[in-house]
Short mmCIF file of C-alpha atoms in Angstrom, two decimals:
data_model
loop_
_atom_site.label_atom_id
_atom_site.label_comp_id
_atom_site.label_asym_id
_atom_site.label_seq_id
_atom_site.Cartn_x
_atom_site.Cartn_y
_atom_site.Cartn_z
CA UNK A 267 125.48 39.89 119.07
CA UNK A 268 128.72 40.65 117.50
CA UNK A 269 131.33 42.46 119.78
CA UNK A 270 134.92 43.76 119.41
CA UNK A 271 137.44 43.69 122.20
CA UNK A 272 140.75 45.68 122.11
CA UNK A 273 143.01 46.45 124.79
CA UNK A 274 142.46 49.51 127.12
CA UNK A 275 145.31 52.55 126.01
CA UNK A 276 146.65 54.52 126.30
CA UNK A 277 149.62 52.94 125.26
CA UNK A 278 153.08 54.55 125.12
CA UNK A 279 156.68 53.78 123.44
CA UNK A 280 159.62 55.03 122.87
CA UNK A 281 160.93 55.58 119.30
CA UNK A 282 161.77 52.11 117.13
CA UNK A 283 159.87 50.07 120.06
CA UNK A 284 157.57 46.89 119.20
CA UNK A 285 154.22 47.85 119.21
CA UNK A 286 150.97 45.22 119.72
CA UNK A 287 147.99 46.30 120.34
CA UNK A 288 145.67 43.07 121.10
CA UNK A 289 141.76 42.56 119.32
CA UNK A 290 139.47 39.69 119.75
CA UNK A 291 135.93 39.31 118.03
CA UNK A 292 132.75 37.57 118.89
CA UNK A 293 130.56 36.92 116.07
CA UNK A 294 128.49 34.16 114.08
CA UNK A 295 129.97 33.10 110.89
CA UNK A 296 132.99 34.49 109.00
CA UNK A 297 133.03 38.23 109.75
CA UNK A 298 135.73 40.54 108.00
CA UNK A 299 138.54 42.46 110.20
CA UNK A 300 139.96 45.31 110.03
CA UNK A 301 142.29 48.07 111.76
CA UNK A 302 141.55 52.20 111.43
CA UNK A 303 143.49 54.57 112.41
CA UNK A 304 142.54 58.18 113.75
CA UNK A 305 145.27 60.89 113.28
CA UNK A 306 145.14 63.85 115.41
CA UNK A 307 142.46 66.09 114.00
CA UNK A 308 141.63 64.07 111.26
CA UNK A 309 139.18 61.10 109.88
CA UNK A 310 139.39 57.77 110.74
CA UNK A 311 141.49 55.65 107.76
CA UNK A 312 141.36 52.13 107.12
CA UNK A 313 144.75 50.92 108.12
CA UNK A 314 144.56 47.37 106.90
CA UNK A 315 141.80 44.67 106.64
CA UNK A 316 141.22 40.85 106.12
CA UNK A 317 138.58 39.49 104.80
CA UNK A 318 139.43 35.15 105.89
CA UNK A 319 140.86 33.62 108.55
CA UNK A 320 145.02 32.77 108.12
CA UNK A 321 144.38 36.57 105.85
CA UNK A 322 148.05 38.73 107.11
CA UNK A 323 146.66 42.09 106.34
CA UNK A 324 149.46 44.99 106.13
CA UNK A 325 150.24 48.24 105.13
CA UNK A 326 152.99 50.87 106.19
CA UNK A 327 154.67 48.64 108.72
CA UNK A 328 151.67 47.46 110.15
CA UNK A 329 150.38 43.65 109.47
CA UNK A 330 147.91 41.83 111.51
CA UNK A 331 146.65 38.16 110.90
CA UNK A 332 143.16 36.98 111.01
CA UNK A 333 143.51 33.86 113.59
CA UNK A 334 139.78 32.14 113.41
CA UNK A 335 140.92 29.69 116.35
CA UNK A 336 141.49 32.54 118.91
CA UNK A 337 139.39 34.50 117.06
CA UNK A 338 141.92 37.05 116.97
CA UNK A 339 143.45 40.27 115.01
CA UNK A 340 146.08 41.55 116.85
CA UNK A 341 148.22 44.42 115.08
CA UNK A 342 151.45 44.75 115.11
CA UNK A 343 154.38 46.99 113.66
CA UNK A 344 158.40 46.11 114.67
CA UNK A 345 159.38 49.77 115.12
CA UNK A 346 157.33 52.60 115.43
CA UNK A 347 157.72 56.39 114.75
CA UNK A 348 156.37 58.79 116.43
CA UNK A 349 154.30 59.58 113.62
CA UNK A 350 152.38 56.28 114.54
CA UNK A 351 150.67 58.24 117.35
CA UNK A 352 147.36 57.92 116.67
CA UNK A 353 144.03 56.04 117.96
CA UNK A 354 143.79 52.50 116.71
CA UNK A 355 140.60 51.07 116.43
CA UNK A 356 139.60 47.27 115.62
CA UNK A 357 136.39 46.58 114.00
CA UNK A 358 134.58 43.66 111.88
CA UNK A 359 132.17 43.45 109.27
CA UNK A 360 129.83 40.76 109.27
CA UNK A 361 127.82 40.05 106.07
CA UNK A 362 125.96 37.17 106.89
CA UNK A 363 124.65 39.41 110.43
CA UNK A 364 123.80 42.91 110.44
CA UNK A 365 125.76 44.04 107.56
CA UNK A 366 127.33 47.04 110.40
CA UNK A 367 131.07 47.81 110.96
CA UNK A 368 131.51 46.59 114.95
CA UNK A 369 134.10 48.60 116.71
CA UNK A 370 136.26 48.42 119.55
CA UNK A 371 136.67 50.98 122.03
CA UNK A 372 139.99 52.34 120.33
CA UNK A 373 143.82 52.26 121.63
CA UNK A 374 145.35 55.42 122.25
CA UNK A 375 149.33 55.08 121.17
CA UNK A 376 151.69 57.83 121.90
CA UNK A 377 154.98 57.28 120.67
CA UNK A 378 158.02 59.03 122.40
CA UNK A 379 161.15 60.71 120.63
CA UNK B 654 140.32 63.07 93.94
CA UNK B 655 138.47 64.88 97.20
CA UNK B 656 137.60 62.94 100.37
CA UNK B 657 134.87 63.65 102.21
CA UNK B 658 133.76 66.96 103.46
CA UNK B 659 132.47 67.91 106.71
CA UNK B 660 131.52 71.42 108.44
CA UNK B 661 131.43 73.30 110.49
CA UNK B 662 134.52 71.56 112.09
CA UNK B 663 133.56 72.80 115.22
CA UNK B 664 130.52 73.90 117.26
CA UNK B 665 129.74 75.29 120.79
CA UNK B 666 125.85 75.51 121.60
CA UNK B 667 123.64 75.44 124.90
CA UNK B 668 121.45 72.75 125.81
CA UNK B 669 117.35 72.87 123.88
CA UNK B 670 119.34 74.97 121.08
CA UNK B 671 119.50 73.67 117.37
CA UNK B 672 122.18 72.31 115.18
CA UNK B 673 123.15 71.32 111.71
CA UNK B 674 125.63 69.22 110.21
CA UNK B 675 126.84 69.17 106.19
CA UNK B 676 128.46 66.31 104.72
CA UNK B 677 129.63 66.10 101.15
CA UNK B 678 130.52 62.36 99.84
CA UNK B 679 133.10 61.21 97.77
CA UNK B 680 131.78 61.58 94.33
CA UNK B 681 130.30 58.80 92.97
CA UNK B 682 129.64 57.03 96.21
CA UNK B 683 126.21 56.25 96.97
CA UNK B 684 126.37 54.96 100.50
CA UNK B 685 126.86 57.38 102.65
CA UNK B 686 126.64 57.28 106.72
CA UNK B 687 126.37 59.13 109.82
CA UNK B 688 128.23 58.13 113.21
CA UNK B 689 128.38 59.21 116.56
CA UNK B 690 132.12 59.25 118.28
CA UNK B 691 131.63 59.88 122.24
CA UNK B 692 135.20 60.65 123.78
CA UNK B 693 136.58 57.29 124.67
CA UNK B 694 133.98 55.18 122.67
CA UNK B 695 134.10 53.80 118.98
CA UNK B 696 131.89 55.18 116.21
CA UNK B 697 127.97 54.26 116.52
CA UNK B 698 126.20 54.50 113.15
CA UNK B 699 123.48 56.70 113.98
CA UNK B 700 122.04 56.59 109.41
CA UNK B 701 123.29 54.95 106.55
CA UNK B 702 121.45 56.51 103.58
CA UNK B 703 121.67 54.68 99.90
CA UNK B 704 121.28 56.93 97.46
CA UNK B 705 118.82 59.10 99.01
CA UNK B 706 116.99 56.07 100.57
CA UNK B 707 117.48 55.28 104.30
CA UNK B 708 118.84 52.12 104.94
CA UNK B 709 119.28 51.94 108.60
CA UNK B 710 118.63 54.44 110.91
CA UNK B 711 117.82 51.87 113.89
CA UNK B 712 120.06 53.61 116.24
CA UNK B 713 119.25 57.62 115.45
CA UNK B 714 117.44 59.12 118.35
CA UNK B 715 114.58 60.26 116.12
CA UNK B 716 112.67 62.38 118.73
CA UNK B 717 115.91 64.95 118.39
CA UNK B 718 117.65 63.89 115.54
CA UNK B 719 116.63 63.94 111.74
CA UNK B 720 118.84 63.66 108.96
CA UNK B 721 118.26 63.93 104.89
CA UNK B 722 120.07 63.23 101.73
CA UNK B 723 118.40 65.28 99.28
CA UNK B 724 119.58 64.66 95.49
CA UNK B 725 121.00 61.27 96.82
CA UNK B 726 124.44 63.40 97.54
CA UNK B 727 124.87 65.93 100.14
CA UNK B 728 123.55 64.88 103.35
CA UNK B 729 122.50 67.32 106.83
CA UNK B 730 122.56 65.83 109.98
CA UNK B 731 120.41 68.07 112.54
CA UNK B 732 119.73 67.89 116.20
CA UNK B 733 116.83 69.59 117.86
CA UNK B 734 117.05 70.16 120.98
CA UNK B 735 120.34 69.51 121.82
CA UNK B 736 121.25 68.05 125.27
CA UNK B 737 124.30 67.46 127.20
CA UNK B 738 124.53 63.98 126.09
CA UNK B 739 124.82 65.02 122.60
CA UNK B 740 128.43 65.88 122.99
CA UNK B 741 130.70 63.75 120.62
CA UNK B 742 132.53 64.14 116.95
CA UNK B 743 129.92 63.10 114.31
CA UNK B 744 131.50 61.66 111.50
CA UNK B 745 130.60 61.40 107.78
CA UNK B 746 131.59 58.63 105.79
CA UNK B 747 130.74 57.21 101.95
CA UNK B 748 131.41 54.53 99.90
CA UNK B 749 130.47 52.21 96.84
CA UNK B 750 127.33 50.01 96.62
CA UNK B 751 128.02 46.66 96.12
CA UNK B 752 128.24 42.78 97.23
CA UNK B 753 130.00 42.44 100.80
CA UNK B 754 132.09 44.94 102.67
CA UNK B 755 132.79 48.33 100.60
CA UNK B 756 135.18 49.90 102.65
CA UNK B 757 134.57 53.51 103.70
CA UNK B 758 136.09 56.92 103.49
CA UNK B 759 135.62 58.91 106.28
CA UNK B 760 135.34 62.58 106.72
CA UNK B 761 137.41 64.79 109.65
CA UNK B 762 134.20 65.15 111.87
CA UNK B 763 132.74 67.69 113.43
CA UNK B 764 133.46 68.31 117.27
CA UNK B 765 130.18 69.27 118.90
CA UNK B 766 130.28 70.86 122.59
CA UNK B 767 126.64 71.05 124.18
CA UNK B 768 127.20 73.09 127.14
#
């Protein structure tokens, strides 16, 4: 079946550091991607999403880029805050095979002053 | 405009006892869903109701757990009995009906502690 794979956390930076955080997929077909984010004490948001492969989703620093031939999502952000810290999760969406949202185990990222 | 609401935010039972969830959707939404988040895991979908019709509930332990969307809005989640395993946030979420991915909003959870 579909799976989600994102690296093992927790991850943490220092203030204005790069920050990856690496997802790969398994699944039939041409799933949709996406990143969440859990805040301390809050929901989970979506972050960013895209929906075909070569797709750069980004928002609020953040962009990740739907790569079908490593069948990859990897986010990214070139200087985070420490307002970033939060649990990142991957997930997909595949229409054409369960119609669920798929998720990865989540990356913990604590970001330093 | 409101997101979705979820109580109680927390809860502390004993094992056998009974408990009850409340989630109220965005308005207008008419999916709405229930997940399981263990500690260290990503969200299972344990129900996803449309309307107040269940679409998928292939993954809800339904000797223990029962859920209902009366009116096609709010929505309990209820677990009886409770064990140890139980442990986790559940989390509400709702969103639009349509073609494809809609995405969805999620609620804060509520942090349940079987002891």
């Amino acid at each position: 079946g579909d799976s989600v794979t994102q690296m093992e956390g927790p991850v943490t930076l220092s203030e204005e550091a790069f920050l990856t955080i690496n997802c790969t997929y398994t699944a039939t077909g041409y799933p949709s991607l996406f990143w969440y984010v859990q805040y301390p004490g809050e929901g989970l948001q979506l972050l960013l999403k895209a929906t075909k492969a070569d797709d750069k989703g980004s928002n609020k620093g953040f962009e990740a880029t739907y790569r079908k031939e490593t069948t990859s999502f990897h986010l990214e952000k070139g200087s985070v805050q420490v307002s970033d810290s939060a649990v990142y999760f991957c997930a997909l969406y595949n229409a054409g095979n369960n119609r669920k949202l798929i998720w990865g185990l989540g990356t913990s990222l604590a970001v330093n002053p | 405009e409101a997101g979705v609401a979820q109580s109680p935010r927390y809860k502390i039972i004993e094992k056998r006892q009974s408990v009850a969830f409340w989630c109220n959707p965005i308005s207008g939404h008419a999916t709405l869903y229930w997940y399981q988040q263990i500690l260290g895991q990503g969200p299972k979908l344990l129900i996803q109701f449309q309307n107040n019709g269940v679409v998928d509930d292939s993954q809800l332990p339904k000797d223990r757990f029962s859920a209902e969307r009366l009116k096609g809005v709010d929505s309990t989640l209820k677990i009886q009995p409770a064990k140890l395993e139980d442990s986790a946030v559940y989390l509400c979420a709702s969103g639009e009906t349509g073609q494809g991915y809609n995405e969805q909003f999620f609620g804060p959870g509520t942090r349940l502690t079987v002891l």
